[in-house]
Coordinates of C-alpha atoms in Angstrom, one line a residue:
M21 CA -1.0 -9.1 30.5
K22 CA -4.7 -9.7 30.4
D23 CA -5.2 -8.3 33.9
R24 CA -3.6 -5.0 32.8
I25 CA -5.7 -4.8 29.7
I26 CA -8.9 -5.3 31.7
E27 CA -7.7 -2.6 34.1
L28 CA -7.2 -0.2 31.2
K29 CA -10.6 -1.1 29.8
N30 CA -12.4 -0.4 33.2
T31 CA -10.6 3.0 33.5
A32 CA -11.8 3.9 30.0
E33 CA -15.4 2.9 30.8
T34 CA -15.3 5.2 33.9
R35 CA -14.0 8.1 31.8
I36 CA -16.9 7.7 29.3
K37 CA -19.5 7.9 32.1
D38 CA -17.9 11.1 33.4
E39 CA -17.7 12.6 29.9
N40 CA -21.3 11.9 29.2
S41 CA -22.4 14.0 32.2
R42 CA -20.2 16.9 31.0
Y43 CA -21.6 16.5 27.5
S44 CA -25.2 17.1 28.7
M45 CA -24.3 20.1 30.7
I46 CA -22.3 21.7 27.9
S47 CA -25.1 21.1 25.4
F48 CA -27.5 23.1 27.6
L49 CA -25.0 26.0 28.1
R50 CA -24.3 26.1 24.4
L51 CA -28.0 26.5 23.6
I52 CA -28.4 29.3 26.2
S53 CA -25.4 31.3 24.9
F54 CA -26.6 31.0 21.3
L55 CA -30.1 32.3 22.1
S56 CA -28.6 35.1 24.1
A57 CA -26.4 36.2 21.2
V58 CA -29.3 36.2 18.8
V59 CA -31.5 38.3 21.2
L60 CA -28.7 40.8 22.0
F61 CA -27.7 41.2 18.3
F62 CA -31.4 41.8 17.4
L63 CA -31.8 44.4 20.1
G64 CA -28.5 46.1 19.2
F65 CA -29.1 46.5 15.5
S66 CA -32.8 47.3 15.8
K67 CA -32.2 50.1 18.4
T68 CA -28.7 51.0 17.1
N69 CA -27.3 50.3 20.6
L70 CA -23.6 49.5 20.7
I71 CA -23.9 48.0 24.2
F72 CA -26.3 45.3 23.1
I73 CA -24.2 44.6 20.0
L74 CA -21.1 44.1 22.2
G75 CA -23.1 41.9 24.5
G76 CA -24.2 39.8 21.6
A77 CA -20.6 39.5 20.4
A78 CA -19.6 38.4 23.9
A79 CA -22.4 35.8 24.0
F80 CA -21.5 34.6 20.6
I81 CA -17.8 34.1 21.6
I82 CA -19.0 32.2 24.6
F83 CA -21.2 30.1 22.3
I84 CA -18.1 29.3 20.1
V85 CA -16.2 28.3 23.2
F86 CA -19.0 25.9 24.2
V87 CA -19.2 24.5 20.7
K88 CA -15.5 23.7 20.9
L89 CA -15.8 22.2 24.3
H90 CA -18.8 20.1 23.2
S91 CA -16.8 18.9 20.2
E92 CA -13.8 18.0 22.3
I93 CA -15.9 16.0 24.8
S94 CA -17.6 14.2 21.9
K95 CA -14.2 13.3 20.5
R96 CA -12.9 12.0 23.9
I97 CA -16.0 9.8 24.2
K98 CA -15.5 8.4 20.7
H99 CA -11.8 7.9 21.4
D100 CA -12.5 5.8 24.6
E101 CA -15.2 3.8 22.8
V102 CA -12.7 2.8 20.1
Y103 CA -10.0 2.3 22.7
I104 CA -12.1 -0.2 24.5
S105 CA -12.8 -2.1 21.2
V106 CA -9.0 -2.3 20.6
L107 CA -8.5 -3.7 24.1
D108 CA -11.4 -6.1 23.5
R109 CA -9.6 -7.5 20.5
Y110 CA -6.5 -8.1 22.5
I111 CA -8.5 -9.9 25.2
A112 CA -10.1 -12.0 22.4
R113 CA -6.7 -13.0 21.1
I114 CA -5.7 -14.1 24.6
D115 CA -8.9 -16.0 25.1
G116 CA -8.8 -17.6 21.7
N117 CA -11.9 -15.8 20.3
W118 CA -10.0 -13.6 17.8
N119 CA -11.4 -15.2 14.7
N120 CA -15.0 -13.9 15.3
G121 CA -15.7 -10.7 13.4
S122 CA -12.2 -9.3 13.2
D123 CA -10.5 -8.3 9.9
S124 CA -9.5 -11.5 8.1
G125 CA -8.1 -9.8 4.9
M126 CA -10.4 -11.8 2.7
D127 CA -10.4 -9.1 0.1
F128 CA -6.7 -9.8 -0.4
V129 CA -7.1 -13.5 -0.9
I130 CA -5.8 -14.7 -4.3
P131 CA -7.1 -18.2 -5.3
E132 CA -3.7 -19.0 -7.0
D133 CA -1.8 -18.3 -3.8
T134 CA -2.0 -21.9 -2.5
L135 CA 0.8 -21.3 0.1
S136 CA -1.3 -18.7 2.0
Y137 CA -4.4 -20.9 1.8
D138 CA -2.6 -24.1 2.9
I139 CA -0.9 -22.6 6.0
D140 CA -3.5 -19.9 6.9
L141 CA -1.5 -16.8 6.2
I142 CA -4.5 -14.7 5.2
G143 CA -8.3 -15.2 5.2
K144 CA -10.7 -16.6 7.8
G145 CA -8.8 -18.0 10.8
S146 CA -5.5 -16.8 9.5
L147 CA -2.3 -15.2 10.9
F148 CA -3.4 -12.0 9.3
Q149 CA -6.7 -12.1 11.2
Y150 CA -4.9 -12.9 14.5
I151 CA -2.3 -10.1 14.4
S152 CA -3.7 -7.3 12.2
I153 CA -4.0 -3.9 13.8
A154 CA -4.1 -2.3 10.3
H155 CA -7.1 -0.2 9.5
S156 CA -5.9 2.1 6.7
K157 CA -6.2 0.8 3.1
E158 CA -2.5 1.1 2.6
G159 CA -1.7 -0.5 5.9
R160 CA -3.9 -3.5 5.3
R161 CA -2.5 -3.9 1.8
K162 CA 1.1 -3.7 3.0
L163 CA 0.5 -6.3 5.8
A164 CA -1.2 -8.6 3.3
D165 CA 1.7 -8.3 0.8
I166 CA 4.3 -9.0 3.4
I167 CA 2.6 -11.8 5.3
T168 CA 2.0 -13.7 2.1
L169 CA 5.6 -13.1 0.9
K170 CA 4.3 -11.2 -2.1
K171 CA 6.7 -8.4 -1.1
N172 CA 10.2 -9.6 -0.3
V173 CA 11.6 -7.9 2.8
L174 CA 14.2 -10.5 3.6
Q175 CA 17.1 -8.1 3.0
D176 CA 15.7 -5.8 5.7
R177 CA 15.0 -8.7 8.1
N178 CA 17.4 -7.6 10.9
D179 CA 16.2 -4.0 10.9
R180 CA 12.6 -5.2 10.9
F181 CA 13.2 -7.6 13.8
E182 CA 14.7 -4.7 15.8
A183 CA 11.7 -2.5 15.1
I184 CA 9.1 -5.2 15.6
S185 CA 10.7 -6.2 18.9
E186 CA 10.7 -2.6 20.1
L187 CA 7.0 -2.1 19.2
A188 CA 6.2 -5.4 21.0
E189 CA 7.5 -3.9 24.2
K190 CA 5.5 -0.6 23.8
D191 CA 2.0 -1.9 24.5
D192 CA 0.6 1.5 25.4
F193 CA 1.9 3.0 22.1
R194 CA 0.3 0.2 20.1
Y195 CA -3.0 0.5 21.9
E196 CA -3.2 4.2 21.4
F197 CA -1.9 4.2 17.8
E198 CA -4.5 1.5 16.8
T199 CA -7.2 3.5 18.5
L200 CA -6.4 6.6 16.6
S201 CA -5.9 4.9 13.3
S202 CA -9.1 2.8 13.7
K203 CA -11.1 5.8 14.7
S204 CA -9.8 7.7 11.6
E205 CA -9.8 5.0 9.0
D206 CA -12.7 6.6 7.0
N207 CA -10.6 9.8 6.6
F208 CA -7.4 8.0 5.4
K209 CA -8.4 8.4 1.8
D210 CA -7.1 10.1 -1.4
V211 CA -7.5 13.8 -1.6
V212 CA -7.2 16.1 -4.7
E213 CA -4.4 18.5 -4.1
L214 CA -4.8 21.8 -6.1
D215 CA -1.9 24.1 -6.5
K216 CA -3.4 26.4 -9.1
K217 CA -3.6 30.0 -7.9
L218 CA -6.9 31.9 -7.5
P219 CA -7.9 34.4 -10.3
G220 CA -6.5 37.9 -9.7
A221 CA -10.0 39.5 -9.5
L222 CA -10.7 37.4 -6.3
Y223 CA -7.7 39.0 -4.6
V224 CA -9.3 42.4 -5.2
L225 CA -12.6 41.3 -3.8
M226 CA -10.8 39.8 -0.8
A227 CA -9.8 43.4 0.1
V228 CA -13.0 45.2 -1.0
V229 CA -15.5 43.3 1.1
P230 CA -14.0 43.9 4.6
I231 CA -13.2 47.5 3.7
M232 CA -16.9 48.0 2.8
T233 CA -17.9 46.6 6.2
V234 CA -15.6 48.8 8.1
L235 CA -16.7 51.9 6.2
S236 CA -20.4 51.2 6.7
L237 CA -19.9 50.7 10.5
I238 CA -18.0 54.0 10.8
Y239 CA -20.6 55.7 8.7
V240 CA -23.5 54.5 10.9
F241 CA -22.0 54.6 14.4
V242 CA -19.7 57.6 14.0
F243 CA -21.6 59.8 11.6
G244 CA -25.1 58.6 12.6
A245 CA -26.2 57.4 9.2
N246 CA -29.1 55.1 8.7
P247 CA -28.3 51.5 9.8
A248 CA -29.6 50.3 6.5
F249 CA -26.1 51.1 5.1
I250 CA -24.8 48.2 7.2
L251 CA -27.4 45.9 5.6
L252 CA -26.6 47.2 2.2
S253 CA -22.8 46.6 2.7
F254 CA -23.7 43.1 4.0
I255 CA -25.8 42.2 0.9
L256 CA -23.0 43.5 -1.4
G257 CA -20.5 41.5 0.5
L258 CA -22.6 38.4 0.0
M259 CA -22.9 39.1 -3.7
F260 CA -19.1 39.6 -4.1
T261 CA -18.3 36.5 -2.2
W262 CA -20.9 34.1 -3.6
L263 CA -21.1 35.1 -7.2
P264 CA -17.7 33.4 -7.9
K265 CA -18.9 30.4 -5.9
A266 CA -18.2 27.9 -8.7
T267 CA -14.6 28.9 -8.8
L268 CA -14.2 29.1 -5.0
D269 CA -15.8 25.7 -4.5
N270 CA -12.8 24.1 -6.3
Y271 CA -10.8 25.0 -3.3
I272 CA -13.4 25.2 -0.5
L273 CA -15.2 21.9 -0.9
P274 CA -12.1 19.8 -0.4
V275 CA -11.0 21.9 2.6
S276 CA -13.3 20.2 5.1
S277 CA -12.0 16.8 3.9
Y278 CA -8.5 18.1 4.2
G279 CA -9.2 19.4 7.7
N280 CA -10.6 16.1 8.9
V281 CA -7.8 14.2 7.3
A282 CA -5.2 16.6 8.8
E283 CA -6.7 16.4 12.2
D284 CA -6.7 12.6 12.2
Y285 CA -3.2 12.4 10.7
Y286 CA -2.0 14.8 13.3
E287 CA -3.4 12.7 16.2
V288 CA -2.1 9.5 14.8
L289 CA 1.4 10.6 13.8
G290 CA 1.6 12.9 16.9
E291 CA 2.0 9.7 19.0
L292 CA 5.4 9.2 17.5
E293 CA 6.5 12.5 19.1
K294 CA 5.7 11.2 22.6
V295 CA 7.8 8.0 22.4
D296 CA 11.6 7.5 22.3
F297 CA 12.6 4.9 19.8
K298 CA 16.0 3.1 19.5
S299 CA 15.4 0.9 16.4
K300 CA 16.6 2.3 13.1
I301 CA 13.3 1.9 11.3
M302 CA 11.2 3.6 14.0
M303 CA 13.7 6.4 14.5
D304 CA 13.7 7.1 10.8
L305 CA 9.9 7.2 10.7
K306 CA 9.8 9.5 13.7
D307 CA 12.4 11.8 12.1
R308 CA 10.3 12.0 9.0
V309 CA 7.4 13.2 11.1
T310 CA 8.9 15.4 13.8
G311 CA 12.4 16.3 12.4
D312 CA 13.4 19.7 11.1
K313 CA 11.8 19.0 7.8
G314 CA 9.1 16.8 9.3
I315 CA 5.5 16.8 8.2
L316 CA 3.8 17.3 11.6
E317 CA 3.9 21.1 11.4
A318 CA 2.4 21.0 7.9
I319 CA -0.4 18.8 9.2
R320 CA -1.0 21.1 12.1
S321 CA -1.4 24.1 9.8
M322 CA -3.9 22.3 7.6
Q323 CA -5.7 21.3 10.8
R324 CA -6.2 25.0 11.6
I325 CA -7.5 25.6 8.1
G326 CA -9.9 22.7 8.6
D327 CA -11.2 24.2 11.9
L328 CA -11.9 27.5 10.1
A329 CA -13.7 25.6 7.3
N330 CA -15.9 23.8 9.8
I331 CA -17.3 27.1 11.1
S332 CA -19.0 27.3 7.7
F333 CA -21.2 24.4 8.6
N334 CA -23.4 26.8 10.6
P335 CA -25.4 28.6 7.9
I336 CA -26.0 31.7 10.0
I337 CA -22.4 32.1 11.0
H338 CA -21.3 31.3 7.5
M339 CA -23.6 34.0 6.0
L340 CA -22.4 36.6 8.5
L341 CA -18.7 35.9 7.8
A342 CA -19.2 35.8 4.0
G343 CA -21.2 39.1 3.9
F344 CA -19.0 41.1 6.3
F345 CA -15.5 39.7 5.6
G346 CA -15.6 37.8 2.3
W347 CA -14.9 34.6 4.2
D348 CA -15.0 32.1 1.4
I349 CA -12.4 34.0 -0.6
Y350 CA -10.0 34.1 2.3
L351 CA -10.6 30.4 3.0
A352 CA -9.9 29.4 -0.6
H353 CA -6.7 31.5 -0.7
I354 CA -5.4 30.0 2.5
A355 CA -6.1 26.4 1.4
Q356 CA -4.5 27.0 -2.0
K357 CA -1.3 28.4 -0.4
W358 CA -1.1 25.4 1.8
M359 CA -1.5 22.9 -1.0
T360 CA 1.2 24.6 -3.1
K361 CA 3.7 24.5 -0.3
H362 CA 2.9 21.0 1.0
K363 CA 2.0 19.1 -2.1
G364 CA 2.2 15.3 -1.5
V365 CA 2.2 15.5 2.3
F366 CA -1.0 13.3 2.6
D367 CA 0.6 10.5 0.6
E368 CA 3.6 10.6 2.9
C369 CA 1.3 10.5 5.9
R370 CA -0.5 7.4 4.6
G371 CA 2.8 5.7 3.9
I372 CA 4.1 6.2 7.4
I373 CA 0.9 5.1 9.0
A374 CA 0.9 2.0 6.8
D375 CA 4.5 1.2 7.9
I376 CA 3.7 1.4 11.6
E377 CA 0.4 -0.6 11.2
E378 CA 2.3 -3.4 9.4
L379 CA 5.2 -3.5 11.8
G380 CA 2.9 -3.2 14.8
S381 CA 0.8 -6.1 13.6
F382 CA 3.7 -8.4 13.8
A383 CA 4.6 -6.9 17.2
V384 CA 1.2 -8.1 18.4
L385 CA 2.4 -11.7 18.0
M386 CA 5.6 -11.1 19.8
S387 CA 3.8 -9.3 22.6
L388 CA 1.3 -12.2 23.2
R389 CA 3.4 -15.3 22.5
D390 CA 6.9 -16.5 23.6
T391 CA 9.1 -15.9 20.6
C392 CA 12.8 -15.9 19.8
E393 CA 15.0 -14.2 17.2
P394 CA 15.5 -16.7 14.3
S395 CA 18.7 -17.1 12.4
V396 CA 19.0 -17.5 8.6
T397 CA 21.8 -19.9 7.7
D398 CA 23.6 -20.9 4.5
E399 CA 23.4 -24.7 5.3
I400 CA 20.4 -26.5 3.9
K401 CA 18.8 -27.7 7.1
I402 CA 16.0 -26.6 9.5
E403 CA 16.7 -26.8 13.2
F404 CA 14.5 -25.7 16.0
E405 CA 13.7 -26.2 19.7
D406 CA 10.3 -26.0 21.2
L407 CA 8.6 -24.8 18.0
Y408 CA 4.9 -24.3 18.1
H409 CA 2.0 -23.0 15.9
P410 CA 1.1 -19.4 16.6
L411 CA -2.6 -19.8 16.0
I412 CA -3.2 -22.5 18.6
P413 CA -4.1 -21.1 22.0
A414 CA -1.2 -20.9 24.5
D415 CA -3.0 -23.2 27.0
R416 CA -3.4 -26.0 24.4
V417 CA -0.4 -25.7 22.1
V418 CA 2.4 -28.3 22.2
S419 CA 5.9 -27.5 21.1
N420 CA 8.4 -29.8 19.3
S421 CA 12.1 -29.9 18.6
A422 CA 13.8 -31.4 15.6
K423 CA 16.8 -31.2 13.3
L424 CA 15.8 -31.7 9.7
D425 CA 18.9 -32.0 7.4
N426 CA 18.0 -34.7 4.9
K427 CA 16.7 -34.2 1.4
I428 CA 13.6 -36.3 2.3
T429 CA 11.7 -36.4 5.6
I430 CA 8.8 -38.8 6.0
I431 CA 6.4 -38.2 8.9
T432 CA 3.9 -40.9 9.7
G433 CA 1.4 -41.2 12.4
S434 CA -2.2 -42.0 13.3
N435 CA -5.1 -39.8 12.4
M436 CA -5.4 -36.5 14.4
S437 CA -2.0 -37.0 16.0
G438 CA -0.5 -33.7 14.8
K439 CA 1.3 -34.4 11.5
T440 CA -0.3 -31.7 9.5
T441 CA -0.1 -29.1 12.3
F442 CA 3.6 -29.8 12.6
L443 CA 4.1 -29.1 8.9
R444 CA 2.1 -25.9 9.1
A445 CA 4.1 -24.8 12.2
V446 CA 7.3 -25.2 10.3
A447 CA 6.0 -23.3 7.4
V448 CA 4.3 -20.4 9.3
N449 CA 7.4 -19.9 11.4
T450 CA 9.6 -19.9 8.4
V451 CA 7.4 -17.1 6.9
L452 CA 7.7 -15.2 10.2
C453 CA 11.5 -15.6 10.0
Y454 CA 11.6 -14.2 6.5
V455 CA 9.5 -11.1 7.3
G456 CA 11.7 -10.2 10.3
C457 CA 9.3 -11.2 13.0
G458 CA 10.2 -13.3 16.0
V459 CA 9.2 -17.0 15.6
C460 CA 7.3 -19.1 18.0
A461 CA 10.1 -21.3 19.4
K462 CA 13.0 -21.3 21.8
S463 CA 15.4 -21.3 18.9
F464 CA 15.0 -21.6 15.2
S465 CA 17.3 -21.6 12.2
V466 CA 16.5 -22.0 8.5
P467 CA 18.1 -21.2 5.2
V468 CA 16.5 -18.9 2.6
M469 CA 14.2 -21.2 0.7
K470 CA 11.3 -21.0 -1.8
L471 CA 8.2 -22.4 0.0
F472 CA 5.9 -24.8 -1.7
T473 CA 2.9 -26.6 -0.1
S474 CA 0.4 -29.3 -1.1
M475 CA -2.1 -29.5 1.8
R476 CA -5.6 -28.3 1.2
V477 CA -5.9 -29.6 -2.3
M478 CA -9.4 -29.6 -3.7
D479 CA -11.0 -30.6 -6.9
D480 CA -12.4 -28.2 -9.5
I481 CA -15.6 -29.6 -10.9
A482 CA -16.1 -26.7 -13.3
G483 CA -12.6 -27.0 -14.6
G484 CA -12.8 -30.8 -14.8
I485 CA -9.9 -31.3 -12.4
S486 CA -10.1 -34.2 -9.8
T487 CA -8.4 -34.0 -6.4
F488 CA -5.7 -36.4 -7.6
Y489 CA -4.9 -34.3 -10.7
A490 CA -5.0 -31.1 -8.6
E491 CA -2.3 -32.7 -6.4
I492 CA -0.3 -33.6 -9.5
L493 CA -0.4 -30.0 -10.6
R494 CA 0.9 -28.9 -7.2
I495 CA 3.8 -31.4 -7.3
K496 CA 4.5 -30.3 -11.0
S497 CA 4.9 -26.7 -9.9
M498 CA 7.5 -27.9 -7.3
A499 CA 9.3 -30.0 -9.9
D500 CA 9.4 -27.2 -12.5
Y501 CA 11.0 -24.9 -10.0
V502 CA 13.6 -27.5 -8.9
E503 CA 14.5 -28.3 -12.5
S504 CA 14.9 -24.6 -13.3
D505 CA 18.2 -24.7 -11.3
A506 CA 17.1 -21.7 -9.2
E507 CA 19.8 -20.4 -6.8
I508 CA 17.3 -20.4 -3.9
P509 CA 16.5 -24.0 -2.8
A510 CA 13.0 -25.2 -2.5
L511 CA 11.2 -26.4 0.7
C512 CA 8.3 -28.7 -0.4
L513 CA 5.8 -29.5 2.3
V514 CA 3.3 -32.2 1.2
D515 CA 0.5 -33.4 3.5
E516 CA -0.9 -36.9 2.8
I517 CA 0.7 -37.2 -0.6
F518 CA -1.6 -38.2 -3.4
K519 CA -4.5 -39.0 -1.0
G520 CA -6.9 -38.6 -4.0
T521 CA -6.0 -42.0 -5.5
N522 CA -5.8 -45.7 -4.5
S523 CA -2.9 -46.9 -2.3
A524 CA -1.0 -48.7 -5.1
D525 CA -1.0 -45.7 -7.4
R526 CA -0.3 -43.4 -4.5
I527 CA 2.9 -45.3 -3.4
V528 CA 4.3 -45.5 -7.0
G529 CA 3.4 -41.9 -7.7
A530 CA 4.9 -40.7 -4.5
E531 CA 8.1 -42.5 -5.0
E532 CA 8.6 -41.1 -8.5
A533 CA 7.6 -37.6 -7.4
V534 CA 9.9 -37.5 -4.4
K535 CA 12.8 -38.9 -6.4
K536 CA 12.4 -36.2 -9.0
L537 CA 12.2 -33.4 -6.4
S538 CA 15.2 -34.8 -4.5
A539 CA 17.4 -34.7 -7.6
G540 CA 17.5 -30.9 -7.4
N541 CA 18.2 -28.2 -4.8
C542 CA 15.3 -29.1 -2.6
M543 CA 14.2 -30.4 0.8
V544 CA 11.0 -32.5 0.9
M545 CA 8.8 -33.0 4.0
L546 CA 5.8 -35.2 3.6
T547 CA 3.2 -36.9 5.8
T548 CA 1.6 -40.2 4.9
H549 CA -0.3 -43.1 6.2
D550 CA 1.5 -45.4 3.8
F551 CA 4.2 -47.1 5.8
E552 CA 5.7 -48.4 2.5
L553 CA 6.9 -44.8 1.8
C554 CA 9.1 -44.9 4.9
D555 CA 11.8 -46.7 2.8
I556 CA 11.8 -44.2 0.0
E557 CA 15.2 -43.1 -1.3
A558 CA 16.4 -39.9 -2.8
A559 CA 17.8 -39.6 -6.3
D560 CA 21.3 -40.1 -4.9
G561 CA 20.2 -43.3 -3.1
K562 CA 20.2 -41.9 0.4
K563 CA 17.2 -43.1 2.5
A564 CA 14.7 -40.7 3.9
D565 CA 14.7 -39.7 7.6
N566 CA 11.6 -40.9 9.4
Y567 CA 9.7 -39.3 12.2
H568 CA 6.3 -40.0 13.6
F569 CA 3.4 -39.0 15.9
E570 CA 1.5 -41.5 17.9
E571 CA -1.5 -42.0 20.2
Y572 CA -2.1 -43.6 23.5
Y573 CA -5.2 -44.9 25.3
E574 CA -6.8 -44.1 28.6
D575 CA -10.1 -45.7 29.7
D576 CA -10.8 -46.8 26.1
T577 CA -10.3 -43.3 24.9
V578 CA -7.7 -42.3 22.3
K579 CA -5.4 -39.5 23.4
F580 CA -2.5 -37.7 21.8
D581 CA 0.6 -36.0 23.1
Y582 CA 1.3 -34.3 19.8
R583 CA 5.1 -34.9 20.2
I584 CA 7.3 -35.8 17.3
K585 CA 9.4 -38.9 17.7
D586 CA 12.2 -40.5 15.8
G587 CA 11.5 -43.4 13.5
R588 CA 8.3 -44.6 11.7
C589 CA 4.9 -45.0 13.3
K590 CA 3.8 -48.5 14.3
T591 CA 0.3 -47.9 15.5
R592 CA -3.1 -47.3 13.9
N593 CA -6.2 -45.7 15.4
A594 CA -8.9 -45.7 12.7
L595 CA -11.0 -48.4 14.4
A596 CA -10.7 -46.7 17.8
L597 CA -11.9 -43.4 16.3
L598 CA -14.8 -45.1 14.6
K599 CA -15.7 -46.6 17.9
M600 CA -15.6 -43.2 19.6
A601 CA -17.9 -41.9 17.0
G602 CA -20.4 -44.7 17.6
I603 CA -20.1 -46.2 14.2
V604 CA -18.4 -49.3 15.4
K605 CA -19.8 -51.0 18.5
N606 CA -17.2 -53.6 19.2

């Protein structure tokens, strides 16, 4: 996959070099045509020579053509520059450099959301940062809400898996869609949609100004009148057009924004028109865009209005159009008619783009890593084969298989052996299952459960809360849920239970906490260094299941295979690690 991405990147870089050469040539020709038009118009009006005027008009048309060509080349260059940055992010994901500078979703982090913090769902170095291709405000928010389970999409899990799997296979669509949405993110913003009609007097002026222009031209060129009549008509036209400027600006000022928004929306959503989809969600989204009542044609018409509005950015052209044709009145009328007919279309565009960005982000994971379709069961057990953590590079990650069906699972092991990573792998893949994404495993089944974690527990000096008490509060939230007799069972993942206190209190506290949790509809998985907890019993007297990770030694060096094994751990490595660090000499 990386080789093809690099090939696409090299091709884009070659295109940019060629387009830059064309850009310079068109810039020169555009200047020449504009100066020619100015000179010819001056000669034509000063000498009342129709040939020069027609020549000036022809040069002006050529100038407009070059302006359009210049703009198109500039857009293509910008497109390829953004396209390359998109490909670079994919390369970074493959190389393991994805957490440097990419969007981490930190603005969506909620301090109270301990689950997301503990298992890196959002924030620096998170799953959000790894997979996100969302650039619109709505898309980023939707991805954040779903990835942190704030928005429950479990009911649509099967349809979502079908759509995400399909997007995972359409690499070129994802690359191009992200390029267009990334390039346009500044324009995906709220716009004020006005449906109030223009005052009736403006419709009268809309007819009067061009009629004056035609009559003055006929009077001068047919009847030989003084050319000053054309100038007088032009000045009157400017007065009639610009005197109601305050009213017209209510419609005209937003038009440029509408046009830019429409152009970007048309480019982004137009990609749906080029692709055949088979998944239900993607077919529905495409139909909303391109179907008989789709929004693509509405966007195209606003794009044309935006092109007309952009002409006004040239002050000379704007003045000529306003004075001779009442340009601003026509532009306001056209914009108002569009907004009346297509009210709400921009909101729908943003929603569709957000949907594709969110689904496409999860598709990134399925395109880069080996995944499978998980199953949601009614039986309270978690079973998987070759499960691994999605944020560990593919060349370093180690997979594990297990069947966890006891109320209490104790995982022991030496330091750095993989206990915590194992818990996080189970939790993250459970989240991926619930949101309809493929999971990083050969097979994976889990019931619908309420996830609780106690992993990265920190003290709160300002609040007067110690680490130990902060852990107690985490466990209390689990116990409160279990005691509430909720229909959905709890999955409680506890790393180094009560590490903030001494070993005697830790063992007693852990035993009491686990027994309380196991009395309800709950599965508890905890890691510990206290071998005494391996004999812990559930509230019904059933002993906990034990698993462990262990180390081995080569040339006086501690090494780990990161493989989970049955039973309790029987080794320790603290002294060996101290020796490796140079703290202990012998």
